[in-house]
DNA sequence: CGTATCCTGACC
DNA sequence: GGTCAGGATACG
């Protein structure tokens, strides 16, 4: 399940399960996923070999040779499950069947995930900002990415053209780590806040990378600082965690210790 | 910027 | 039965 750390873990698992294997067939198991793949696409995948699996933001590229690329996006609830063709797991929406009898399923309870066949260099992925897991993400990179951005910082962090890989949970977590209000004007942040935010994003991503169960399940959410903790005491200052809507999404934050610059 | 939308589940 | 959900896009 899917923000950058979860997608990265899933990409690594797919790479381990699929790299070097010959594909017998790619099959769709749900109309929503079938919409992105024509019969010609499915035929073009058959008999190919999985060369390299790569993550780009929250997108995953499965390179199949001859510049053929299978592009996957999990959206809200997608994941890869290893298995055998004859026993599809619950919520299986597509399956890559390999010549050795193994299989990898795209599972997705919401059926929002996408799978399309593209050409290398024309993957159909919109422009992405600096990767949230990149060492290049520092205060300067954030300043450049946010300079022309109007409005509050929290929705800006969800824009993949600003930073690639953050989602609603870790954007809130990163702002908490940075002691920064989700309402702070994105373009108004100065060097200290930008550095704190870059550091908060790095720390949030690193924590999640080391703790794959963090994102989902009640137990995992219990390890988050603000997301899902409305009314509970802030782990830092004890003030109750608040919840508001921004750009149609829930934002959890601590009004006690997450400040606006100058505030 | 905000809202609706894709589809299906979990939870109240 | 209603509400809400980790994403992303189209549109007003």
CSV table of C-alpha atoms (C1' of nucleotides) in Angstrom, one decimal:
chain,number,residue,atom,x,y,z
A,1,UNK,CA,0.0,0.0,0.0
A,2,UNK,CA,1.1,3.1,-1.3
A,3,UNK,CA,3.2,6.0,-0.4
A,4,UNK,CA,6.8,6.1,-1.5
A,5,UNK,CA,8.2,3.7,1.2
A,6,UNK,CA,5.4,1.1,0.6
A,7,UNK,CA,5.8,1.4,-3.2
A,8,UNK,CA,9.6,1.0,-2.8
A,9,UNK,CA,9.1,-2.2,-0.8
A,10,UNK,CA,6.6,-3.5,-3.3
A,11,UNK,CA,9.0,-2.7,-6.2
A,12,UNK,CA,11.8,-4.6,-4.5
A,13,UNK,CA,9.5,-7.6,-3.9
A,14,UNK,CA,8.4,-7.6,-7.5
A,15,UNK,CA,12.0,-7.4,-8.7
A,16,UNK,CA,12.9,-10.4,-6.5
A,17,UNK,CA,9.9,-12.4,-7.7
A,18,UNK,CA,10.0,-11.5,-11.4
A,19,UNK,CA,13.4,-10.4,-12.6
A,20,UNK,CA,14.8,-12.8,-15.2
A,21,UNK,CA,11.6,-14.8,-15.5
A,22,UNK,CA,9.8,-15.4,-18.8
A,23,UNK,CA,6.2,-14.2,-18.9
A,24,UNK,CA,3.6,-16.8,-20.2
A,25,UNK,CA,0.7,-14.3,-20.0
A,26,UNK,CA,-0.6,-11.1,-18.5
A,27,UNK,CA,-4.2,-11.5,-17.6
A,28,UNK,CA,-6.7,-8.9,-16.3
A,29,UNK,CA,-9.2,-10.1,-13.6
A,30,UNK,CA,-11.3,-7.0,-13.2
A,31,UNK,CA,-12.8,-4.6,-15.8
A,32,UNK,CA,-11.3,-1.5,-14.2
A,33,UNK,CA,-7.7,-2.8,-14.8
A,34,UNK,CA,-8.7,-4.2,-18.2
A,35,UNK,CA,-9.6,-0.7,-19.4
A,36,UNK,CA,-5.9,0.2,-19.6
A,37,UNK,CA,-4.8,-2.9,-21.5
A,38,UNK,CA,-5.9,-3.7,-25.0
A,39,UNK,CA,-5.9,-7.3,-26.3
A,40,UNK,CA,-2.9,-6.2,-28.4
A,41,UNK,CA,-1.1,-5.0,-25.3
A,42,UNK,CA,-1.7,-8.4,-23.5
A,43,UNK,CA,-0.4,-10.2,-26.6
A,44,UNK,CA,2.7,-8.0,-26.7
A,45,UNK,CA,3.6,-8.9,-23.1
A,46,UNK,CA,3.4,-12.7,-23.6
A,47,UNK,CA,6.7,-14.5,-24.0
A,48,UNK,CA,8.7,-11.5,-22.9
A,49,UNK,CA,11.3,-11.5,-20.1
A,50,UNK,CA,11.3,-9.2,-17.1
A,51,UNK,CA,14.5,-7.3,-17.4
A,52,UNK,CA,14.5,-4.6,-14.8
A,53,UNK,CA,11.9,-3.3,-12.3
A,54,UNK,CA,12.2,0.4,-11.3
A,55,UNK,CA,10.3,2.9,-9.1
A,56,UNK,CA,9.7,6.5,-10.2
A,57,UNK,CA,7.8,8.4,-7.6
A,58,UNK,CA,4.8,6.2,-6.9
A,59,UNK,CA,5.0,4.7,-10.4
A,60,UNK,CA,6.6,1.4,-11.1
A,61,UNK,CA,8.2,0.5,-14.5
A,62,UNK,CA,8.6,-3.1,-15.5
A,63,UNK,CA,11.0,-3.2,-18.4
A,64,UNK,CA,10.3,-6.1,-20.7
A,65,UNK,CA,12.9,-5.6,-23.5
A,66,UNK,CA,12.6,-3.9,-26.9
A,67,UNK,CA,11.6,-0.7,-25.1
A,68,UNK,CA,8.4,-2.3,-24.0
A,69,UNK,CA,7.5,-1.1,-20.5
A,70,UNK,CA,4.6,-2.1,-18.2
A,71,UNK,CA,3.7,0.9,-16.0
A,72,UNK,CA,1.9,0.2,-12.7
A,73,UNK,CA,0.4,2.6,-10.2
A,74,UNK,CA,-1.2,1.4,-7.0
A,75,UNK,CA,-3.3,4.5,-6.2
A,76,UNK,CA,-5.0,4.0,-2.9
A,77,UNK,CA,-4.7,0.3,-2.1
A,78,UNK,CA,-2.7,-1.6,-4.6
A,79,UNK,CA,0.0,-4.2,-3.9
A,80,UNK,CA,1.9,-7.1,-5.4
A,81,UNK,CA,1.3,-10.6,-4.1
A,82,UNK,CA,3.3,-13.7,-5.0
A,83,UNK,CA,1.4,-16.9,-5.6
A,84,UNK,CA,0.3,-19.5,-8.0
A,85,UNK,CA,-2.0,-19.0,-11.0
A,86,UNK,CA,-4.6,-21.5,-9.7
A,87,UNK,CA,-5.1,-19.7,-6.4
A,88,UNK,CA,-5.7,-16.0,-7.0
A,89,UNK,CA,-5.8,-14.0,-3.7
A,90,UNK,CA,-8.8,-11.9,-2.7
A,91,UNK,CA,-9.0,-8.7,-4.6
A,92,UNK,CA,-6.7,-9.9,-7.4
A,93,UNK,CA,-7.1,-7.5,-10.4
A,94,UNK,CA,-4.4,-8.8,-12.7
A,95,UNK,CA,-1.8,-11.5,-12.8
A,96,UNK,CA,1.6,-12.0,-14.4
A,97,UNK,CA,2.1,-15.7,-15.1
A,98,UNK,CA,5.6,-17.0,-15.5
A,99,UNK,CA,7.0,-20.0,-17.3
A,100,UNK,CA,8.2,-21.6,-14.0
A,101,UNK,CA,4.6,-21.8,-12.7
A,102,UNK,CA,4.9,-18.9,-10.3
A,103,UNK,CA,2.8,-15.8,-10.6
A,104,UNK,CA,2.6,-12.2,-9.3
A,105,UNK,CA,-0.8,-10.7,-8.7
A,106,UNK,CA,-1.8,-7.1,-8.6
A,107,UNK,CA,-4.2,-7.0,-5.6
A,108,UNK,CA,-6.3,-3.9,-5.0
A,109,UNK,CA,-9.4,-3.8,-2.9
A,110,UNK,CA,-10.4,-0.4,-4.3
A,111,UNK,CA,-9.8,-1.3,-8.0
A,112,UNK,CA,-8.3,2.2,-8.6
A,113,UNK,CA,-4.8,0.9,-9.5
A,114,UNK,CA,-3.7,1.2,-13.1
A,115,UNK,CA,-1.6,-1.0,-15.4
A,116,UNK,CA,-0.7,0.2,-18.9
A,117,UNK,CA,1.8,-0.8,-21.6
A,118,UNK,CA,4.0,1.9,-22.8
A,119,UNK,CA,7.3,2.5,-24.6
A,120,UNK,CA,10.6,3.3,-22.9
A,121,UNK,CA,11.0,7.1,-23.0
A,122,UNK,CA,7.3,7.6,-23.4
A,123,UNK,CA,6.0,6.1,-20.1
A,124,UNK,CA,3.1,8.5,-19.8
A,125,UNK,CA,4.2,9.7,-16.4
A,126,UNK,CA,3.6,13.4,-15.7
A,127,UNK,CA,6.5,15.5,-14.6
A,128,UNK,CA,7.7,14.6,-11.1
A,129,UNK,CA,9.5,16.7,-8.6
A,130,UNK,CA,12.6,15.5,-6.7
A,131,UNK,CA,12.1,12.1,-5.2
A,132,UNK,CA,11.2,12.2,-1.5
A,133,UNK,CA,13.8,9.5,-0.8
A,134,UNK,CA,16.6,11.3,-2.8
A,135,UNK,CA,19.6,12.7,-1.1
A,136,UNK,CA,19.1,15.7,-3.3
A,137,UNK,CA,16.0,16.7,-1.3
A,138,UNK,CA,17.3,19.5,0.8
A,139,UNK,CA,16.2,23.0,1.8
A,140,UNK,CA,17.4,24.5,-1.6
A,141,UNK,CA,15.6,21.9,-3.6
A,142,UNK,CA,12.4,22.6,-1.6
A,143,UNK,CA,12.8,26.3,-2.1
A,144,UNK,CA,13.0,25.9,-5.8
A,145,UNK,CA,10.0,23.6,-5.9
A,146,UNK,CA,7.8,25.8,-3.7
A,147,UNK,CA,8.9,29.2,-4.9
A,148,UNK,CA,6.0,29.7,-7.4
A,149,UNK,CA,3.5,27.7,-5.4
A,150,UNK,CA,0.5,29.5,-4.0
A,151,UNK,CA,-1.5,28.4,-1.1
A,152,UNK,CA,-0.7,26.3,2.0
A,153,UNK,CA,2.2,23.9,2.3
A,154,UNK,CA,0.3,20.7,3.1
A,155,UNK,CA,-1.5,20.4,-0.3
A,156,UNK,CA,1.7,21.4,-2.0
A,157,UNK,CA,3.5,18.5,-0.5
A,158,UNK,CA,0.9,16.2,-2.1
A,159,UNK,CA,1.6,17.6,-5.6
A,160,UNK,CA,3.9,15.0,-7.2
A,161,UNK,CA,5.3,17.7,-9.5
A,162,UNK,CA,6.6,19.4,-6.3
A,163,UNK,CA,7.9,16.3,-4.5
A,164,UNK,CA,7.5,12.8,-5.8
A,165,UNK,CA,6.4,10.1,-3.4
A,166,UNK,CA,4.6,11.8,-0.5
A,167,UNK,CA,1.0,11.1,0.2
A,168,UNK,CA,-1.6,12.3,2.7
A,169,UNK,CA,-0.2,10.4,5.7
A,170,UNK,CA,3.5,11.1,5.4
A,171,UNK,CA,2.9,14.8,4.3
A,172,UNK,CA,1.2,15.3,7.7
A,173,UNK,CA,3.9,13.4,9.5
A,174,UNK,CA,6.7,15.3,7.8
A,175,UNK,CA,5.1,18.7,8.8
A,176,UNK,CA,4.9,17.5,12.4
A,177,UNK,CA,8.5,16.5,12.4
A,178,UNK,CA,9.4,19.9,11.0
A,179,UNK,CA,7.3,21.8,13.7
A,180,UNK,CA,5.6,23.4,10.7
A,181,UNK,CA,1.9,24.4,10.4
A,182,UNK,CA,0.1,22.8,7.4
A,183,UNK,CA,-1.4,26.2,6.8
A,184,UNK,CA,2.0,28.0,6.3
A,185,UNK,CA,2.1,29.6,2.9
A,186,UNK,CA,4.3,27.4,0.7
A,187,UNK,CA,6.2,30.2,-1.0
A,188,UNK,CA,6.8,32.1,2.3
A,189,UNK,CA,9.0,29.5,3.9
A,190,UNK,CA,12.5,30.7,4.7
A,191,UNK,CA,15.8,28.8,5.0
A,192,UNK,CA,15.3,27.5,8.6
A,193,UNK,CA,11.8,26.1,7.8
A,194,UNK,CA,12.9,24.7,4.5
A,195,UNK,CA,15.7,22.9,6.1
A,196,UNK,CA,13.5,21.6,8.9
A,197,UNK,CA,10.9,20.4,6.3
A,198,UNK,CA,13.5,18.6,4.2
A,199,UNK,CA,14.8,17.0,7.4
A,200,UNK,CA,11.2,16.1,8.4
A,201,UNK,CA,10.5,14.5,5.1
A,202,UNK,CA,13.8,12.6,5.2
A,203,UNK,CA,13.1,11.3,8.7
A,204,UNK,CA,9.5,10.4,7.9
A,205,UNK,CA,10.5,8.4,4.8
A,206,UNK,CA,13.4,6.8,6.6
A,207,UNK,CA,11.2,5.7,9.5
A,208,UNK,CA,8.7,4.2,7.1
A,209,UNK,CA,11.4,2.4,5.1
A,210,UNK,CA,12.6,0.7,8.2
A,211,UNK,CA,9.1,-0.2,9.3
A,212,UNK,CA,7.0,-1.5,6.5
A,213,UNK,CA,4.0,-2.2,8.7
A,214,UNK,CA,3.8,1.4,9.7
A,215,UNK,CA,1.5,2.6,7.0
A,216,UNK,CA,-1.4,0.2,7.2
A,217,UNK,CA,-3.4,-1.7,9.8
A,218,UNK,CA,-4.4,-0.3,13.2
A,219,UNK,CA,-1.1,-1.4,14.8
A,220,UNK,CA,0.9,0.4,12.1
A,221,UNK,CA,-1.1,3.6,12.4
A,222,UNK,CA,-0.5,3.6,16.1
A,223,UNK,CA,3.2,4.3,15.3
A,224,UNK,CA,2.4,7.5,13.5
A,225,UNK,CA,2.8,10.9,15.2
A,226,UNK,CA,-0.3,12.7,14.0
A,227,UNK,CA,-2.2,10.9,11.2
A,228,UNK,CA,-5.3,9.3,12.6
A,229,UNK,CA,-4.8,10.6,16.1
A,230,UNK,CA,-7.5,13.3,16.3
A,231,UNK,CA,-8.0,14.3,19.9
A,232,UNK,CA,-5.1,12.3,21.2
A,233,UNK,CA,-2.3,14.1,22.9
A,234,UNK,CA,0.6,15.3,20.8
A,235,UNK,CA,3.7,13.1,21.5
A,236,UNK,CA,5.8,16.2,21.7
A,237,UNK,CA,3.8,18.8,23.6
A,238,UNK,CA,0.6,17.1,24.8
A,239,UNK,CA,-1.8,19.4,23.1
A,240,UNK,CA,-4.7,17.5,21.4
A,241,UNK,CA,-4.1,16.6,17.7
A,242,UNK,CA,-6.5,18.5,15.4
A,243,UNK,CA,-8.1,17.5,12.1
A,244,UNK,CA,-9.1,19.8,9.3
A,245,UNK,CA,-9.9,19.4,5.6
A,246,UNK,CA,-7.5,20.9,3.1
A,247,UNK,CA,-8.1,20.5,-0.6
A,248,UNK,CA,-10.6,17.8,0.2
A,249,UNK,CA,-8.2,15.7,2.2
A,250,UNK,CA,-7.9,15.2,6.0
A,251,UNK,CA,-5.0,17.0,7.6
A,252,UNK,CA,-4.0,16.0,11.1
A,253,UNK,CA,-1.7,18.3,13.0
A,254,UNK,CA,-0.8,19.8,16.4
A,255,UNK,CA,-1.8,23.4,16.9
A,256,UNK,CA,0.4,23.5,19.9
A,257,UNK,CA,3.8,22.9,18.4
A,258,UNK,CA,3.4,23.2,14.6
A,259,UNK,CA,3.9,26.9,13.8
A,260,UNK,CA,3.6,29.2,10.9
A,261,UNK,CA,6.8,31.2,10.1
A,262,UNK,CA,6.8,34.2,12.3
A,263,UNK,CA,3.8,32.8,14.3
B,1,DC,C1',-8.6,26.9,-5.3
B,2,DG,C1',-12.7,23.3,-4.4
B,3,DT,C1',-15.6,19.4,-6.0
B,4,DA,C1',-16.8,15.2,-8.3
B,5,DT,C1',-15.2,10.9,-9.9
B,6,DC,C1',-13.3,6.1,-10.6
B,7,DC,C1',-14.7,1.2,-7.1
B,8,DT,C1',-14.9,-1.3,-3.1
B,9,DG,C1',-14.1,-2.1,1.4
B,10,DA,C1',-14.3,-1.3,6.7
B,11,DC,C1',-16.7,0.6,10.2
B,12,DC,C1',-20.5,3.0,12.8
C,1,DG,C1',-28.2,2.7,5.6
C,2,DG,C1',-24.5,6.3,5.8
C,3,DT,C1',-19.7,7.8,6.1
C,4,DC,C1',-15.0,7.7,5.2
C,5,DA,C1',-10.7,6.1,3.0
C,6,DG,C1',-3.7,5.9,1.8
C,7,DG,C1',-4.4,8.8,-5.2
C,8,DA,C1',-4.9,11.4,-9.1
C,9,DT,C1',-7.4,13.8,-12.6
C,10,DA,C1',-11.0,16.6,-15.0
C,11,DC,C1',-13.4,20.5,-14.6
C,12,DG,C1',-15.8,24.9,-12.7
